PDB file of C-alpha atoms in Angstrom:
ATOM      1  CA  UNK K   1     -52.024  38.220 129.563  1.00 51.00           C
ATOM      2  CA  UNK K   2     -52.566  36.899 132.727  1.00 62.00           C
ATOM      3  CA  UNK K   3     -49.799  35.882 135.062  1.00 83.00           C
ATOM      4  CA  UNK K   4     -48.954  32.340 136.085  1.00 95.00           C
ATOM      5  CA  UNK K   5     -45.661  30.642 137.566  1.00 97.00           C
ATOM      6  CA  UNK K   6     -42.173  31.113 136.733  1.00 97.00           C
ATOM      7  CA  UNK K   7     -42.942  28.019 134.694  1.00 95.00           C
ATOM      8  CA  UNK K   8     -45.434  29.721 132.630  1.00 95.00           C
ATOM      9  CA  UNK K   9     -43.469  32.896 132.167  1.00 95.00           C
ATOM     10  CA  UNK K  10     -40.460  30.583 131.013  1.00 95.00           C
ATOM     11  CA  UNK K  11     -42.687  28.688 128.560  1.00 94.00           C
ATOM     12  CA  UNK K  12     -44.473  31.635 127.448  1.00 91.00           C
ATOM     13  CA  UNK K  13     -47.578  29.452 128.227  1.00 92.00           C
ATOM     14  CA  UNK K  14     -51.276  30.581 129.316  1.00 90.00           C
ATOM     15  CA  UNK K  15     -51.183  29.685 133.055  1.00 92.00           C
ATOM     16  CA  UNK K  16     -54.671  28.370 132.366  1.00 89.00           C
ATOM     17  CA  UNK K  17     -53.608  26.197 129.639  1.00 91.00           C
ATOM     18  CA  UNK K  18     -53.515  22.278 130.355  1.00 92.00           C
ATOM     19  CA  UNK K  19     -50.421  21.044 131.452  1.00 89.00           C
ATOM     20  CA  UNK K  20     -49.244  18.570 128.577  1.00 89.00           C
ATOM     21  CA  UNK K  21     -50.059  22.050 126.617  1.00 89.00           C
ATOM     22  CA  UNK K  22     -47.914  24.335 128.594  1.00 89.00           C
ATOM     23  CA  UNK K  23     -45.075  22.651 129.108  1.00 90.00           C
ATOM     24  CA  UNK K  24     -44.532  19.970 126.089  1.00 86.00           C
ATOM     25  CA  UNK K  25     -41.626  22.556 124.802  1.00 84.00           C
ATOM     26  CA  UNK K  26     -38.458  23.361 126.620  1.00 85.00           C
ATOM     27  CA  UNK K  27     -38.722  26.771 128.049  1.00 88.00           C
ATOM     28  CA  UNK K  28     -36.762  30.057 126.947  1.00 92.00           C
ATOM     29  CA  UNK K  29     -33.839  31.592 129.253  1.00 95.00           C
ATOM     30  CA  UNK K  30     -34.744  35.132 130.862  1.00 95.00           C
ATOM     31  CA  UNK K  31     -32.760  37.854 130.131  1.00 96.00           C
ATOM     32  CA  UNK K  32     -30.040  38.269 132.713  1.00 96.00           C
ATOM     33  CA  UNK K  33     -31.898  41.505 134.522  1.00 97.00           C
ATOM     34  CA  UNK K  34     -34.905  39.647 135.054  1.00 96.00           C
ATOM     35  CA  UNK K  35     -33.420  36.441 136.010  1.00 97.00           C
ATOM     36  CA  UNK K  36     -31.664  38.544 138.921  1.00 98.00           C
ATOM     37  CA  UNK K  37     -34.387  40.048 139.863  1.00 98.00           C
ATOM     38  CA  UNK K  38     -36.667  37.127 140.614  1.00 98.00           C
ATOM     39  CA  UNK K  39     -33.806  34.865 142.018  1.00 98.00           C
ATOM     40  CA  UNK K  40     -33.072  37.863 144.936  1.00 98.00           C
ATOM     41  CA  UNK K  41     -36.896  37.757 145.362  1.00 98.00           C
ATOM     42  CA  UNK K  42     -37.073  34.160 146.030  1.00 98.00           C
ATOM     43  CA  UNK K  43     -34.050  34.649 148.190  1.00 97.00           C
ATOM     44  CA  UNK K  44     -35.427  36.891 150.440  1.00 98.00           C
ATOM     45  CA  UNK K  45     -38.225  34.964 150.284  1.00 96.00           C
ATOM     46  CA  UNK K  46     -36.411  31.772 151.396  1.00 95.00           C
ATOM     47  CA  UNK K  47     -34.473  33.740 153.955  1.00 95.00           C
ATOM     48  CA  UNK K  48     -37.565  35.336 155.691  1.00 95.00           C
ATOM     49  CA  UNK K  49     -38.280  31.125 156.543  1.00 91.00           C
ATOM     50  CA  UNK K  50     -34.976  30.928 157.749  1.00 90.00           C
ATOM     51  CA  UNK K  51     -35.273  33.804 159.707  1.00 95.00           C
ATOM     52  CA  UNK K  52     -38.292  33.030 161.277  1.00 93.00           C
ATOM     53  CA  UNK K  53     -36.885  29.377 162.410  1.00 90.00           C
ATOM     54  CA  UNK K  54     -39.575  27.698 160.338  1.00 86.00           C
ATOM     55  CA  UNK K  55     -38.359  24.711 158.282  1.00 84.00           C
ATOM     56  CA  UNK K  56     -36.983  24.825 154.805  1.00 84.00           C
ATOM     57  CA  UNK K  57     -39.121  24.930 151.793  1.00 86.00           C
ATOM     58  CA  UNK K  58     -38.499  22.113 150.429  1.00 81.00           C
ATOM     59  CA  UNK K  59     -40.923  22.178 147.217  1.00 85.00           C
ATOM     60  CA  UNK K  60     -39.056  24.770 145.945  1.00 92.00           C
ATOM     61  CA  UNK K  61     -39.559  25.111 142.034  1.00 94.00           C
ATOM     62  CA  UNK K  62     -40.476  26.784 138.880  1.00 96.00           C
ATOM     63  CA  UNK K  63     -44.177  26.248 139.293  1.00 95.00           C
ATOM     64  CA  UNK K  64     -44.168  27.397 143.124  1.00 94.00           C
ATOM     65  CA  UNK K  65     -42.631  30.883 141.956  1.00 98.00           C
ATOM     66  CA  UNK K  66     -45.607  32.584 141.607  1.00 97.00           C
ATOM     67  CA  UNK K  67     -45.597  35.770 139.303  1.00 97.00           C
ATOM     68  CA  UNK K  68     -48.669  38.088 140.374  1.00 95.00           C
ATOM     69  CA  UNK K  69     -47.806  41.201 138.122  1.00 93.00           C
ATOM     70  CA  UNK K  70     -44.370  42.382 136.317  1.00 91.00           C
ATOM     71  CA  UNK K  71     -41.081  42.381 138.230  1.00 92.00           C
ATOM     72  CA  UNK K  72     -43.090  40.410 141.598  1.00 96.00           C
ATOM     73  CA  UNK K  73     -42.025  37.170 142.462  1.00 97.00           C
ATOM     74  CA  UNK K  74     -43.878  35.420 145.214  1.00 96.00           C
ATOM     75  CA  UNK K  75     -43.038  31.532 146.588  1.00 96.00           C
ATOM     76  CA  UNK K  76     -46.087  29.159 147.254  1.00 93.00           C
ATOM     77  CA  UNK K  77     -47.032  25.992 148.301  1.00 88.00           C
ATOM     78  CA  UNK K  78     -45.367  26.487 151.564  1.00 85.00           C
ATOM     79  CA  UNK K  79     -48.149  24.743 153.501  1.00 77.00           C
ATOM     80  CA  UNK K  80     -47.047  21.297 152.591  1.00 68.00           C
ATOM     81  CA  UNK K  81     -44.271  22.094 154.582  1.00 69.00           C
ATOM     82  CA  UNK K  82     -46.650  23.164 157.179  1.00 68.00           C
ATOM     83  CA  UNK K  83     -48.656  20.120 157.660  1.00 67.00           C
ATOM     84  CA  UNK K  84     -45.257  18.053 157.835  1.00 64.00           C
ATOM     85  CA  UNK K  85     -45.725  16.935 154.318  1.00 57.00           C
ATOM     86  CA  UNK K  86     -42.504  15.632 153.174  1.00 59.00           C
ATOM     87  CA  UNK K  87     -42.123  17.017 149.557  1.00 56.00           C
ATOM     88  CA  UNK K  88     -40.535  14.479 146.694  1.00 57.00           C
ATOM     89  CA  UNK K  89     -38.310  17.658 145.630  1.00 55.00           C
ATOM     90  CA  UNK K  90     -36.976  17.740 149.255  1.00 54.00           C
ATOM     91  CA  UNK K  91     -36.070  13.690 149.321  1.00 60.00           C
ATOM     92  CA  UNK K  92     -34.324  14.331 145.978  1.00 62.00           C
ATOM     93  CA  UNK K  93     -32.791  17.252 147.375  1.00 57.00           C
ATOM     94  CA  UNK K  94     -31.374  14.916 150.062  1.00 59.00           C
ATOM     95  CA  UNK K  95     -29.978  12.862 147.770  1.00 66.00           C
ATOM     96  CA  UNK K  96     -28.153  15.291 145.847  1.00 61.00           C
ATOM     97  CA  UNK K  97     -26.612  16.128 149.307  1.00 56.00           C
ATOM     98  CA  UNK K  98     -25.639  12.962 150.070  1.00 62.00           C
ATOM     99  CA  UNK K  99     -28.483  11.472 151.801  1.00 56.00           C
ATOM    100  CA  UNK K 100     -27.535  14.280 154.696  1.00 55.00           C
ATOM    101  CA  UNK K 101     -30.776  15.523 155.573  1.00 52.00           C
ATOM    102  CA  UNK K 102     -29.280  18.340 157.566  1.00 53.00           C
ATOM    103  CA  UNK K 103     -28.014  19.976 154.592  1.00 61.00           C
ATOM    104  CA  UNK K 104     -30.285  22.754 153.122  1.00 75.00           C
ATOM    105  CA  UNK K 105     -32.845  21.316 150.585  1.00 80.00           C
ATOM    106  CA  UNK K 106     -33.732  25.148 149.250  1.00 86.00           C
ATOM    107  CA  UNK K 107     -30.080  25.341 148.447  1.00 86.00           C
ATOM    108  CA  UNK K 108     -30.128  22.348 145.916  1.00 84.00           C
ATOM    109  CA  UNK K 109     -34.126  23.466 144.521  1.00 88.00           C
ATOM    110  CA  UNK K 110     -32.854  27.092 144.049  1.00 94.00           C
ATOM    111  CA  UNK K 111     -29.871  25.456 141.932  1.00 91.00           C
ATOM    112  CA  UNK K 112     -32.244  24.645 139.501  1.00 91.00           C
ATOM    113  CA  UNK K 113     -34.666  27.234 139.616  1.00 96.00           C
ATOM    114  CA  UNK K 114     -31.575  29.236 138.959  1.00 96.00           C
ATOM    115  CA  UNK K 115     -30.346  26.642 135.986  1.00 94.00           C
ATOM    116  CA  UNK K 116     -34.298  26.922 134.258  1.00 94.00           C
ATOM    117  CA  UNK K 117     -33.809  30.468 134.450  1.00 96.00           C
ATOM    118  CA  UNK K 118     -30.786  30.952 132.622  1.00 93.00           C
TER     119      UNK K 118
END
């Protein structure tokens, strides 16, 4: 089968599927090894942005954890970030801090990546 998004690997769903398709079922945890495994990729992931003083994320999500082959786990859609697109997951982020925009959106996003995983 050919590999999609986290999304698509949590749905079980043919990344090439239409979306009302894919998704119109709630997903299925991950077993516990491979829910560690892709959360400490996207981790890294997030931390090599830190680390590199760009800005957060900010998009962060199920569908922009990209899953090229077994055991990878790759982030995407970075570039909105890029071109100074403000993401909707990032103002919602906010909010869930308190409408302090110098908190860490990633932080909140990789709360729920973490709570569709499990």
């Amino acid at each position: 089968r050919p590999f999609g998004s986290l999304r698509d690997l949590l749905h079980s769903a043919e990344p090439r599927s239409p979306y009302a398709e894919k998704y119109s079922m709630r997903g299925k945890p991950l077993p516990d090894s491979e829910s560690v495994s892709i959360a400490s990729q996207v981790l890294r992931g997030l931390s090599v942005i830190r680390t590199a003083g760009l800005p957060p994320h900010g998009h962060l999500h199920t569908g922009n954890v990209l899953i090229p082959a077994p055991g990878i786990a790759v982030l995407s859609d970075y570039q909105y970030t890029l071109l100074r697109a403000c993401p909707r997951r990032h103002e919602e982020a906010i909010s869930v801090l308190g409408g302090d925009s110098a908190g860490d959106p990633d932080v909140v996003c990789f709360g729920h990546v973490l709570h569709e995983m499990v």
